[in-house]
Amino acid sequence: MSAQKRKALSIFVILIIVLGWFITIFGAGPIPAVKDKLQLGLDIEGGVYVVMEAKTDATGDSLKKLMEQTQAVIEQRVNQMGLSEPIVTIEGQKRIRVELPGADNADEAIKQIGRTAQLQFFLADGTKMLDGSMVKNASITTDKQNGGYAVSLEFNKEGTEAFAQATQKALSGAVTPSMGDVNARAIAIVLDNQIISAPVVNSVIQNGQAIITGGNGGFSQADATNLSALIRGGSLPVALEEVNTSTQSATIGYNAFERSVIAGIIAIGLIILIMLAFYGIMGIAASIALLLYVILVLWAMALMGTVLTLPGIGGFILSVGMAVDANVLIFTRIREEIGSGKSVRVAVHTGFRRALNTIIDSHCTTIIASIVLYQLGTGSVKGFAITLLLGIIASLLTATVVTQLFLTLSSESKHWSAKKYYGMNEDNTPKRSIKRQFHFVKHRKIYYCIVATVLIVGLGVGGIRGYNYGIDFTGGTMMQFNMGKQVELSKVEESLKAVGIHASELVYSGENNSGVIIKTMASLENESRNQLIEQFNKDFGITEKNVVAVEQFGPSVGKDLRSNAIKAVVISCIAMLIYIIFRFEWKFGVAAIAGVVIDALTVIALYGLFHITINNPFIAGLLTVVGFSTNDTIVIFDRIRENLGLMKKSQLEELIDYSINETLTRSIMTSSTVLIVMIPMFILASDSIREFMLPLFIGVVVGTMSSIFTCSPIYFELSQLSGGPKYKGKTSKKSH
């Protein structure tokens, strides 16, 4: 591409960025602002989600078909509730997740959906004649005979025949009533073992169409609408049991959302300042790429219909920090090329080419972790994974295309191609660099001892004392109330005892301790939760409106979370091992996975040592640590692999140390950047995001340390045992 075309393209990119940001913030004509386009999660918008588990022994295709039928029936029901964009999804193999934005009462939502709701039609003697699957439609109509409203029924072919037989038997006079007050000539419509209507049959109905009237005066519009919705909901083909419920106040969620957005803006600002301070004109190119990156990720989420959750925002901001990594790799290579005596223009071209493979290899491992996390995660973890995945892909695109475009332009400029703008002196030495050469392999046994001590102490303490599992792992209930003022926790405990509830944790929340959070190890059903609300109403004068959030986890949910966490780590490690062996060799793969396992165990050990709560966000944090750790290790291994062909006369220990020292500035810069963007999240964001950030914070530090102090020495040990590295002796045009 000619310089003239590059200039035109760069102007076009800048215009796209400016226009893109304007539309993103304000919208333009038929295009809404991105905030109006994005779907907000229940933790932001407020609402209820319910997870229900099918009680069935079906497996394979039978189970799949059963769950799809159940999903369709529930979708019919929730669509009658008048809420905006309800979501019904199959989660795992036997679970249905129902998200109801705008709903504020989990108990009412469950009643509307029906945990075991099976619609059936009985004769007065209890004989079942047909079920809800045979109902084609039910709608509200006017009752011309009695006034008011009536309900019109329409049956499918099978239902038409069954209903004709039912009406014929009801009129025969041979039916002996056994269902309470049900008339001998009536057909009782039963939902979840509750009679919702028992219309009396006046004639045999053979055309598959019937009218249910409400007697003199007919039904009210509300009653007719409710009855038709219940019948139209159909029959669930399998009984369902509530295993997980959450209610989130919109006010609390939106406040957390606003704080998270502010934290994100601050984080992006910090990244730009760091890039400008450390990389000069290269930092300007990276900042332009970053501004485009943010637009791409936000609009990709909006167009894909991705639900934006608070943890998803955390994943997005973390990906902003990791997006810097690709640029830092490129900038490090460019400086090295200038240092070897090349002109700035040639250095930019060569630096990009040499960095490309490293960027792809290091980012692919994080992509693998994100995909596994998305497949095995649930709810908020999926939101975290998808934003992280989109962010990584966007960072690859912007760093390798946009950054390259602007750096190529600057390197061809007479004024901006001066070495000082690239952080280099005229004698080709870097202005800022770590001049000391560290001997990492020589002292490897010291690092082994430190890691072993942390693992033995942490895992030992955790094993003896027991890990601090959250209720999502153990099963249980969390209820958060806005009490309106600070109340004594001892009085709250008395209220709990009055309804037979034991709190495993009882703490204040909100401004001026005006709220309380109650956690129980027992999974409280709707009835128990309603009893507690009634007791609080009696003791403190609060109602359902004071319930800020409710989360309920059945014991089976915790079991699955633990199982999925183990599966996720194992599958990620296997996938990464295969990728690294394919791209490098087996010794690199084994060393990298050994580092990943050590990192994961170290995070678990620290959680055990300091008794930090292990919960659903912990899984996301652990998987991201796996990806980030491998990302850092791959960069060092890529340099070792390259130097194996360049430093043929060097001892392996010297070569590994040299490779680590070459990439040390990049490792420190990338890790520091990721940690820096987490700081605003810790200070400003909500507790749910902090739960995601904590294992990431620990993991970034642990992962960076292990890639330098553990993985590379392990590779050295394996090479010594196997008779030397595979790549030794290869030639290269580069010289030292």
XYZ file of C-alpha atoms in Angstrom:
736
model
C 0.000 0.000 0.000
C 1.343 3.434 -0.930
C 1.973 6.140 1.670
C -0.819 8.246 0.155
C -3.341 5.432 0.561
C -2.179 4.815 4.133
C -2.741 8.503 4.964
C -6.237 8.369 3.491
C -7.005 5.160 5.386
C -5.706 6.604 8.674
C -7.939 9.685 8.267
C -10.864 7.375 7.519
C -10.134 5.328 10.681
C -10.007 8.474 12.833
C -13.297 9.684 11.361
C -14.830 6.265 12.074
C -13.616 6.451 15.674
C -14.962 9.995 16.202
C -18.287 9.170 14.540
C -18.421 5.827 16.322
C -17.968 7.412 19.750
C -20.593 10.072 18.962
C -23.155 7.444 17.904
C -22.169 5.196 20.827
C -22.878 7.976 23.328
C -25.692 9.977 21.703
C -27.070 7.843 18.846
C -27.874 9.201 15.387
C -31.238 9.156 13.602
C -32.582 5.584 13.568
C -29.433 4.290 15.311
C -29.881 4.416 19.093
C -27.093 5.057 21.594
C -25.368 1.841 22.622
C -26.811 2.071 26.156
C -30.290 1.787 24.647
C -29.248 -1.098 22.418
C -27.493 -3.221 25.031
C -29.551 -5.734 26.983
C -28.938 -5.220 30.684
C -28.735 -8.207 32.992
C -31.027 -8.720 35.959
C -28.263 -7.626 38.339
C -28.427 -4.179 36.662
C -32.014 -3.822 35.478
C -33.596 -5.638 38.394
C -35.876 -8.628 38.201
C -36.150 -12.292 39.057
C -34.491 -15.409 37.758
C -35.529 -18.933 38.639
C -33.639 -22.131 37.853
C -35.748 -25.297 37.922
C -34.591 -28.883 37.640
C -36.521 -31.617 35.822
C -37.410 -34.635 37.957
C -36.857 -37.350 35.351
C -34.673 -40.367 34.649
C -34.692 -39.730 30.896
C -31.315 -39.531 29.148
C -29.865 -38.786 25.723
C -32.212 -37.719 22.945
C -35.304 -38.415 25.087
C -34.090 -35.991 27.740
C -33.170 -33.382 25.129
C -36.642 -33.574 23.546
C -38.300 -33.455 26.976
C -36.370 -30.319 27.980
C -37.108 -28.594 24.661
C -40.833 -29.279 25.129
C -40.654 -27.956 28.690
C -38.808 -24.845 27.513
C -41.510 -24.171 24.899
C -44.321 -24.495 27.459
C -42.615 -22.171 29.959
C -41.904 -19.629 27.215
C -45.636 -19.588 26.477
C -46.370 -18.888 30.121
C -43.841 -16.157 30.756
C -44.855 -14.355 27.572
C -48.267 -13.864 29.175
C -46.743 -12.034 32.148
C -46.331 -8.707 30.336
C -42.632 -8.308 31.221
C -40.021 -6.934 28.830
C -37.871 -9.540 27.089
C -38.209 -12.569 29.383
C -35.537 -15.211 28.722
C -36.027 -18.973 29.011
C -32.979 -21.151 28.407
C -31.958 -24.765 28.975
C -29.018 -24.830 31.376
C -26.918 -27.963 31.462
C -28.948 -31.107 30.791
C -31.869 -31.043 33.225
C -32.359 -27.399 34.162
C -34.451 -24.526 32.862
C -33.376 -20.954 33.636
C -36.081 -18.300 33.511
C -35.044 -14.629 33.634
C -37.790 -12.070 34.161
C -36.560 -8.456 33.897
C -38.815 -6.062 35.748
C -40.380 -8.707 38.012
C -39.865 -8.058 41.710
C -41.438 -11.062 43.406
C -39.786 -14.469 43.066
C -42.659 -16.219 44.814
C -45.240 -14.805 42.397
C -42.993 -15.575 39.432
C -42.668 -19.219 40.453
C -46.420 -19.497 40.919
C -47.017 -18.009 37.485
C -44.503 -20.304 35.795
C -45.548 -23.379 37.767
C -42.888 -25.634 39.245
C -44.825 -28.827 38.556
C -47.707 -27.192 36.740
C -49.427 -29.860 34.675
C -52.753 -28.964 33.115
C -55.314 -31.798 33.115
C -59.050 -32.214 32.455
C -61.051 -34.534 34.762
C -64.608 -35.796 34.991
C -66.315 -35.212 38.329
C -65.417 -38.773 39.413
C -61.681 -38.077 39.011
C -61.228 -39.757 35.627
C -58.532 -37.992 33.588
C -59.773 -37.358 30.044
C -57.091 -35.109 28.448
C -54.164 -32.838 29.296
C -52.876 -29.390 28.409
C -50.788 -30.621 25.481
C -54.083 -31.221 23.625
C -55.154 -27.574 23.986
C -54.458 -25.686 20.769
C -55.477 -22.258 22.049
C -57.324 -20.443 24.815
C -58.424 -16.834 24.468
C -60.675 -14.241 26.055
C -64.005 -13.420 24.402
C -67.227 -11.607 25.314
C -70.052 -13.538 26.988
C -73.079 -12.520 24.901
C -75.486 -14.578 27.010
C -74.488 -13.550 30.532
C -72.583 -10.330 29.906
C -68.972 -9.788 30.880
C -66.300 -12.056 29.510
C -65.793 -15.759 28.743
C -62.907 -18.047 27.782
C -62.811 -19.723 24.368
C -61.051 -23.096 24.037
C -59.742 -24.800 20.906
C -58.340 -28.351 20.904
C -56.022 -30.183 18.507
C -57.154 -33.344 16.678
C -56.376 -35.667 19.591
C -57.911 -33.214 22.063
C -61.069 -32.810 19.956
C -61.773 -36.558 20.163
C -60.937 -36.750 23.877
C -63.030 -33.684 24.744
C -66.003 -35.058 22.757
C -65.848 -38.264 24.836
C -65.516 -36.243 28.034
C -68.586 -34.110 27.312
C -70.568 -37.184 26.304
C -69.716 -39.001 29.563
C -70.401 -35.875 31.650
C -73.903 -35.629 30.141
C -74.635 -39.357 30.506
C -75.639 -39.045 34.162
C -73.427 -42.054 35.026
C -70.660 -39.989 36.671
C -70.531 -40.127 40.491
C -68.885 -36.951 41.865
C -65.777 -37.529 43.988
C -63.949 -34.196 43.577
C -65.508 -32.109 46.317
C -68.051 -29.568 45.108
C -67.586 -30.354 41.409
C -70.936 -30.799 39.639
C -71.592 -34.304 38.249
C -71.974 -32.804 34.749
C -68.825 -30.641 34.990
C -65.350 -31.077 33.578
C -62.741 -29.947 36.108
C -59.697 -28.146 34.707
C -56.818 -28.822 37.107
C -53.449 -27.038 37.161
C -50.773 -28.256 39.569
C -53.404 -30.278 41.482
C -55.530 -27.127 41.912
C -58.964 -26.825 40.280
C -58.836 -23.560 38.331
C -62.252 -23.994 36.683
C -65.068 -26.573 36.603
C -67.508 -25.580 33.832
C -70.738 -27.551 33.555
C -71.311 -29.337 30.213
C -74.551 -28.359 28.419
C -74.073 -30.405 25.234
C -71.729 -32.855 23.554
C -68.965 -30.854 21.872
C -67.494 -32.581 18.833
C -65.972 -29.705 16.836
C -63.043 -29.112 19.215
C -64.244 -25.659 20.277
C -65.777 -24.766 23.633
C -66.739 -21.690 25.650
C -66.279 -21.419 29.431
C -68.683 -18.906 30.928
C -68.685 -17.384 34.371
C -72.416 -17.694 35.096
C -74.609 -14.651 35.644
C -72.610 -11.547 34.849
C -69.816 -13.620 33.249
C -66.138 -13.388 34.157
C -64.443 -10.100 34.861
C -61.846 -9.221 32.252
C -59.022 -9.908 34.708
C -60.383 -13.343 35.684
C -60.991 -14.361 32.065
C -57.509 -13.194 31.047
C -55.888 -15.091 33.920
C -57.829 -18.318 33.256
C -57.103 -18.248 29.512
C -53.390 -17.640 30.186
C -53.219 -20.595 32.582
C -54.924 -22.927 30.123
C -52.944 -21.616 27.164
C -49.718 -22.249 29.097
C -50.295 -25.906 28.450
C -48.902 -28.865 30.294
C -45.320 -29.288 31.398
C -44.206 -32.697 30.185
C -42.144 -33.196 33.353
C -42.289 -32.096 36.991
C -39.872 -29.286 37.892
C -38.273 -28.377 41.210
C -36.888 -24.954 42.107
C -33.138 -25.172 42.739
C -31.982 -21.574 42.403
C -33.788 -18.247 42.742
C -32.598 -14.674 42.701
C -34.388 -11.360 43.076
C -32.446 -8.154 42.418
C -33.562 -4.603 43.144
C -33.287 -2.370 40.064
C -32.149 0.602 42.171
C -29.207 -1.249 43.722
C -28.257 -2.825 40.399
C -28.343 0.412 38.427
C -26.294 2.262 41.037
C -23.686 -0.502 40.791
C -23.844 -0.219 36.988
C -23.186 3.532 37.070
C -20.220 3.072 39.412
C -18.845 0.315 37.164
C -19.104 2.556 34.085
C -17.214 5.321 35.914
C -14.578 2.759 36.966
C -14.307 1.644 33.346
C -13.807 5.201 32.066
C -11.101 5.777 34.676
C -9.422 2.476 33.751
C -9.345 3.358 30.040
C -7.972 6.803 30.908
C -5.206 5.236 33.013
C -4.273 2.878 30.169
C -3.960 5.769 27.704
C -1.806 7.772 30.143
C 0.490 4.778 30.725
C 0.840 4.152 26.994
C 1.686 7.788 26.308
C 4.140 8.015 29.207
C 6.097 4.840 28.429
C 5.865 4.507 24.657
C 5.671 8.014 23.189
C 4.390 8.035 19.619
C 3.817 4.279 19.789
C 1.546 4.986 22.772
C -0.486 7.406 20.621
C -1.038 4.647 18.037
C -2.015 2.211 20.812
C -4.454 4.738 22.291
C -6.155 5.243 18.911
C -6.444 1.456 18.573
C -7.840 1.241 22.125
C -10.564 3.824 21.402
C -11.649 1.792 18.365
C -11.398 -1.399 20.412
C -13.916 -0.132 22.988
C -16.440 0.774 20.265
C -16.039 -2.613 18.546
C -16.616 -4.606 21.733
C -19.633 -2.566 22.855
C -21.367 -2.759 19.469
C -20.490 -6.436 19.022
C -22.242 -7.116 22.330
C -25.218 -4.973 21.325
C -25.646 -6.583 17.875
C -25.164 -10.125 19.198
C -27.824 -9.526 21.842
C -25.328 -10.281 24.612
C -26.779 -9.554 28.046
C -24.552 -7.092 29.897
C -24.099 -8.080 33.552
C -21.995 -6.494 36.282
C -19.415 -9.326 36.069
C -19.524 -8.844 32.290
C -18.421 -5.244 32.793
C -15.590 -6.596 34.934
C -14.603 -8.958 32.117
C -14.682 -6.096 29.618
C -12.453 -3.853 31.719
C -10.052 -6.737 32.346
C -9.881 -7.344 28.579
C -8.970 -3.650 28.160
C -5.954 -4.283 30.366
C -5.054 -7.434 28.438
C -5.533 -5.613 25.109
C -2.442 -3.609 25.989
C -0.436 -6.849 25.934
C -0.533 -7.179 22.137
C 0.675 -3.584 21.738
C 3.428 -4.015 24.340
C 4.687 -7.130 22.539
C 4.834 -5.176 19.275
C 6.526 -2.151 20.850
C 9.125 -4.340 22.586
C 9.990 -5.984 19.275
C 10.250 -2.639 17.471
C 12.671 -1.319 20.093
C 14.750 -4.486 19.832
C 14.956 -4.078 16.054
C 16.043 -0.435 16.430
C 18.584 -1.599 19.019
C 20.060 -4.047 16.495
C 20.825 -1.115 14.165
C 17.820 -1.072 11.848
C 16.156 2.148 10.759
C 12.827 3.039 12.400
C 10.882 2.257 9.226
C 12.440 -1.207 8.859
C 12.185 -1.818 12.626
C 8.436 -1.135 12.616
C 7.862 -3.541 9.712
C 10.105 -6.272 11.151
C 8.844 -5.765 14.717
C 5.245 -6.367 13.699
C 6.180 -9.466 11.719
C 8.233 -10.948 14.559
C 5.589 -10.161 17.190
C 2.648 -11.605 15.259
C 3.203 -15.297 16.049
C 3.777 -14.542 19.733
C 0.588 -12.455 19.893
C -1.502 -15.180 18.253
C -0.057 -17.975 20.422
C -0.404 -16.063 23.696
C -3.948 -14.842 22.995
C -5.193 -18.200 21.698
C -4.598 -19.784 25.094
C -6.757 -17.131 26.785
C -9.419 -17.657 24.108
C -9.408 -21.393 24.932
C -9.985 -20.626 28.623
C -12.800 -18.187 27.768
C -14.589 -20.713 25.545
C -14.394 -23.432 28.211
C -15.616 -20.939 30.803
C -18.580 -19.998 28.620
C -19.521 -23.632 27.940
C -19.344 -24.782 31.565
C -20.306 -21.553 33.336
C -23.775 -20.373 34.282
C -25.478 -16.986 34.488
C -23.052 -14.225 35.401
C -20.018 -16.409 34.638
C -21.183 -16.725 31.012
C -21.516 -12.926 30.838
C -17.972 -12.556 32.132
C -16.649 -15.115 29.625
C -18.336 -13.673 26.521
C -17.155 -10.099 27.159
C -13.627 -11.335 27.865
C -13.679 -13.414 24.663
C -14.977 -10.532 22.519
C -12.369 -8.260 24.064
C -9.470 -10.576 23.258
C -10.575 -10.970 19.618
C -11.042 -7.210 19.245
C -7.612 -6.530 20.767
C -5.985 -8.840 18.217
C -7.720 -6.984 15.390
C -6.993 -3.441 16.557
C -3.377 -4.084 17.600
C -2.358 -5.870 14.418
C -4.238 -3.598 11.992
C -4.851 -0.142 13.469
C -1.665 0.173 15.537
C 0.362 -1.068 12.571
C -1.276 1.449 10.217
C -0.429 4.478 12.373
C 3.065 3.304 13.304
C 3.899 2.633 9.655
C 2.764 6.184 8.826
C 4.821 7.747 11.618
C 7.908 5.697 10.684
C 7.709 7.048 7.115
C 7.463 10.661 8.320
C 10.636 12.755 8.287
C 9.812 14.361 11.608
C 8.112 11.548 13.567
C 10.569 8.828 12.590
C 13.208 10.115 15.028
C 14.348 7.390 17.440
C 13.574 9.525 20.496
C 9.846 9.206 19.762
C 10.176 5.419 20.062
C 11.879 5.463 23.441
C 15.369 4.986 21.996
C 18.566 7.032 22.166
C 20.499 7.941 19.021
C 23.107 5.273 19.909
C 20.302 2.652 19.646
C 20.075 2.057 23.420
C 16.659 2.194 25.129
C 15.860 5.233 27.254
C 14.116 3.112 29.881
C 15.063 -0.506 30.436
C 16.061 -2.983 33.121
C 19.814 -3.094 32.616
C 20.620 -5.762 35.207
C 20.669 -9.371 34.035
C 18.965 -11.712 36.529
C 19.918 -15.386 36.922
C 16.567 -17.120 37.294
C 17.492 -20.708 36.469
C 20.466 -20.717 38.846
C 18.220 -19.943 41.840
C 15.302 -22.145 40.751
C 15.425 -24.390 43.823
C 14.752 -21.385 46.058
C 11.593 -20.636 44.047
C 10.552 -24.282 44.187
C 10.840 -24.200 47.991
C 8.806 -20.977 48.269
C 6.017 -22.365 46.060
C 6.034 -25.703 47.914
C 5.779 -23.892 51.271
C 2.819 -21.770 50.129
C 1.029 -24.835 48.743
C 1.648 -27.057 51.781
C 0.674 -24.375 54.314
C -2.313 -23.016 52.367
C -3.786 -26.345 51.293
C -3.062 -27.800 54.725
C -4.811 -24.970 56.583
C -7.711 -25.075 54.134
C -8.010 -28.846 54.458
C -7.864 -28.887 58.267
C -10.001 -25.810 58.989
C -12.242 -26.281 55.979
C -12.689 -23.947 53.029
C -15.095 -21.035 53.235
C -17.595 -22.111 50.577
C -20.310 -19.639 49.595
C -23.958 -20.652 49.533
C -23.803 -21.157 45.763
C -21.381 -24.030 46.449
C -23.012 -25.475 49.565
C -26.634 -24.654 48.864
C -28.497 -22.095 50.935
C -30.273 -18.762 50.816
C -29.210 -15.110 50.874
C -31.751 -12.377 51.583
C -30.922 -8.668 51.661
C -33.356 -6.226 53.283
C -33.479 -2.446 53.369
C -34.566 -1.884 56.974
C -34.861 1.898 56.553
C -32.570 2.438 59.531
C -29.925 0.573 61.502
C -31.454 -2.152 63.642
C -29.728 -4.315 66.211
C -28.596 -7.625 64.739
C -29.678 -9.363 67.940
C -33.278 -8.308 67.226
C -32.982 -9.601 63.660
C -31.757 -12.915 65.104
C -34.824 -13.061 67.365
C -37.085 -12.604 64.335
C -35.245 -15.392 62.532
C -35.631 -17.741 65.503
C -39.343 -16.960 65.660
C -39.805 -18.579 62.232
C -37.265 -21.346 62.818
C -34.464 -19.997 60.613
C -30.800 -20.225 61.603
C -28.487 -17.684 59.950
C -24.970 -18.834 59.129
C -24.056 -15.195 58.501
C -25.786 -11.963 59.512
C -24.171 -8.637 58.563
C -25.053 -5.001 57.906
C -25.167 -3.534 54.372
C -25.952 -0.253 52.626
C -25.377 3.322 53.728
C -25.366 3.924 57.483
C -25.895 0.154 58.016
C -29.536 0.588 57.032
C -29.707 -2.863 55.473
C -29.029 -6.419 56.578
C -27.839 -9.478 54.675
C -28.974 -12.862 55.956
C -27.323 -16.069 54.756
C -28.469 -19.552 55.662
C -26.886 -22.900 54.859
C -30.382 -24.329 54.450
C -32.139 -23.731 51.146
C -35.300 -21.834 52.096
C -38.374 -22.531 50.000
C -40.857 -19.797 49.049
C -43.066 -20.520 52.048
C -40.197 -20.062 54.526
C -39.044 -16.873 52.831
C -42.577 -15.457 52.917
C -42.904 -16.342 56.612
C -39.709 -14.409 57.327
C -40.999 -11.372 55.408
C -44.255 -11.525 57.417
C -42.268 -11.743 60.665
C -40.115 -8.761 59.651
C -43.289 -6.860 58.819
C -44.562 -7.559 62.331
C -41.257 -6.732 64.070
C -39.849 -3.914 61.918
C -42.745 -2.686 59.796
C -41.193 -3.599 56.457
C -42.828 -5.340 53.477
C -41.846 -7.187 50.305
C -40.871 -3.817 48.809
C -37.967 -3.705 51.283
C -36.472 -6.905 49.882
C -33.408 -5.697 47.953
C -32.158 -9.085 46.750
C -32.820 -12.789 47.230
C -30.671 -15.706 46.110
C -31.562 -19.314 46.735
C -29.354 -22.273 45.812
C -30.394 -25.898 46.102
C -27.688 -28.387 47.163
C -27.524 -29.857 43.643
C -26.423 -26.448 42.269
C -23.341 -26.383 44.500
C -22.450 -29.934 43.539
C -22.616 -29.015 39.846
C -20.554 -25.858 40.391
C -17.739 -27.848 42.013
C -17.937 -30.468 39.281
C -17.898 -27.832 36.524
C -14.956 -26.018 38.132
C -12.854 -29.183 38.044
C -13.999 -29.998 34.497
C -13.226 -26.464 33.322
C -9.653 -26.507 34.655
C -8.975 -30.022 33.340
C -10.451 -29.356 29.871
C -8.619 -26.014 29.613
C -5.313 -27.616 30.544
C -5.751 -30.461 28.039
C -6.750 -28.053 25.239
C -3.809 -25.752 25.987
C -1.387 -28.671 26.224
C -2.459 -29.899 22.778
C -2.157 -26.386 21.333
C 1.302 -25.750 22.830
C 2.641 -29.162 21.758
C 1.333 -28.486 18.249
C 2.862 -24.991 18.109
C 6.055 -25.684 20.132
C 7.069 -29.090 21.517
C 6.029 -31.396 24.350
C 8.543 -30.026 26.905
C 7.165 -26.511 26.490
C 3.617 -27.880 26.801
C 4.300 -29.906 29.946
C 6.178 -26.993 31.559
C 3.350 -24.545 30.756
C 0.633 -26.858 32.114
C 2.711 -27.586 35.215
C 2.791 -23.827 35.788
C -0.979 -23.580 35.261
C -1.641 -26.350 37.803
C 0.708 -24.701 40.297
C -1.024 -21.333 39.745
C -4.478 -22.843 40.267
C -3.343 -24.659 43.421
C -1.645 -21.494 44.705
C -4.855 -19.485 44.319
C -6.799 -22.253 46.108
C -4.112 -22.396 48.820
C -4.301 -18.632 49.428
C -8.105 -18.849 49.634
C -7.728 -21.617 52.198
C -5.057 -19.780 54.161
C -6.985 -16.505 54.437
C -10.437 -18.148 54.564
C -11.739 -16.170 51.566
C -15.182 -17.156 50.300
C -15.127 -19.603 47.379
C -18.160 -19.001 45.170
C -19.358 -18.873 41.563
C -17.148 -15.879 40.585
C -14.154 -17.818 41.924
C -14.524 -20.277 39.016
C -14.422 -17.447 36.478
C -11.408 -15.967 38.228
C -9.612 -19.304 38.322
C -10.194 -19.972 34.613
C -9.036 -16.478 33.672
C -5.927 -17.029 35.774
C -5.304 -20.216 33.782
C -5.542 -18.268 30.520
C -3.517 -15.280 31.699
C -0.779 -17.447 33.217
C -0.374 -19.392 29.978
C -0.442 -16.136 27.996
C 2.586 -14.843 29.902
C 4.394 -18.176 29.769
C 3.901 -18.481 25.989
C 5.589 -15.103 25.426
C 8.699 -16.249 27.311
C 8.679 -19.686 25.662
C 8.366 -18.106 22.232
C 11.509 -16.086 22.937
C 13.328 -19.183 24.252
C 12.343 -21.080 21.104
C 13.624 -18.251 18.919
C 16.895 -17.956 20.807
C 17.514 -21.699 20.586
C 18.154 -21.125 16.893
C 20.154 -17.933 17.427
C 22.433 -18.663 20.386
C 23.772 -22.033 19.286
C 26.945 -21.785 21.346
C 25.234 -20.693 24.580
C 24.515 -22.996 27.491
C 20.791 -23.692 27.948
C 20.757 -22.079 31.414
C 22.297 -18.900 30.013
C 19.916 -18.915 27.032
C 16.795 -19.252 29.216
C 17.947 -16.479 31.554
C 18.692 -14.239 28.578
C 15.231 -14.927 27.098
C 13.443 -14.134 30.375
C 15.432 -10.910 30.778
C 14.571 -9.915 27.191
C 10.850 -10.212 27.925
C 10.968 -9.035 31.549
C 9.969 -5.422 30.796
C 7.001 -6.669 28.757
C 5.911 -9.071 31.557
C 6.056 -6.326 34.168
C 4.289 -3.793 31.948
C 1.435 -6.132 30.944
C 0.839 -7.411 34.471
C 1.041 -3.913 35.957
C -1.446 -2.601 33.414
C -3.948 -5.353 34.183
C -3.553 -4.741 37.917
C -3.905 -0.967 37.480
C -7.231 -1.277 35.632
C -8.535 -3.427 38.490
C -7.941 -0.695 41.071
C -10.911 1.524 40.024
C -13.083 -1.616 40.020
C -12.094 -2.450 43.595
C -12.730 1.089 44.783
C -15.911 2.006 42.881
C -17.618 -1.209 41.754
C -20.089 -3.417 43.569
C -19.382 -6.437 45.751
C -20.326 -8.811 42.923
C -17.575 -7.379 40.688
C -15.064 -7.392 43.537
C -15.759 -11.109 43.920
C -14.645 -11.554 40.310
C -11.664 -9.218 40.639
C -10.122 -10.771 43.772
C -9.092 -14.151 42.292
C -7.974 -12.310 39.153
C -5.832 -9.927 41.188
C -4.199 -12.824 43.006
C -3.941 -14.849 39.814
C -2.252 -12.131 37.736
C 0.496 -11.787 40.357
C 0.853 -15.554 40.784
C 0.701 -16.188 37.018
C 3.378 -13.623 36.202
C 5.674 -14.960 38.921
C 5.204 -18.591 37.846
C 5.919 -17.912 34.153
C 9.274 -16.421 35.159
C 10.274 -18.419 38.225
C 8.577 -21.792 37.715
C 7.638 -22.648 34.114
C 10.964 -21.724 32.523
C 13.034 -23.624 35.133
C 10.728 -26.642 34.695
C 11.412 -26.494 30.954
C 15.133 -26.450 31.795
C 14.750 -29.554 33.989
C 12.806 -31.415 31.290
C 15.367 -30.493 28.630
C 18.202 -31.752 30.832
C 16.394 -35.037 31.438
C 15.546 -35.557 27.744
C 18.977 -34.782 26.354
C 18.543 -31.188 25.227
C 15.952 -28.991 23.498
C 14.415 -29.850 20.157
C 15.256 -26.521 18.496
C 18.971 -26.338 19.373
C 21.105 -25.838 16.305
C 18.570 -24.084 14.045
C 19.882 -21.136 12.100
C 18.487 -17.653 11.785
C 19.323 -14.449 10.003
C 19.141 -12.492 13.241
C 22.409 -12.058 15.117
C 23.391 -10.923 18.545
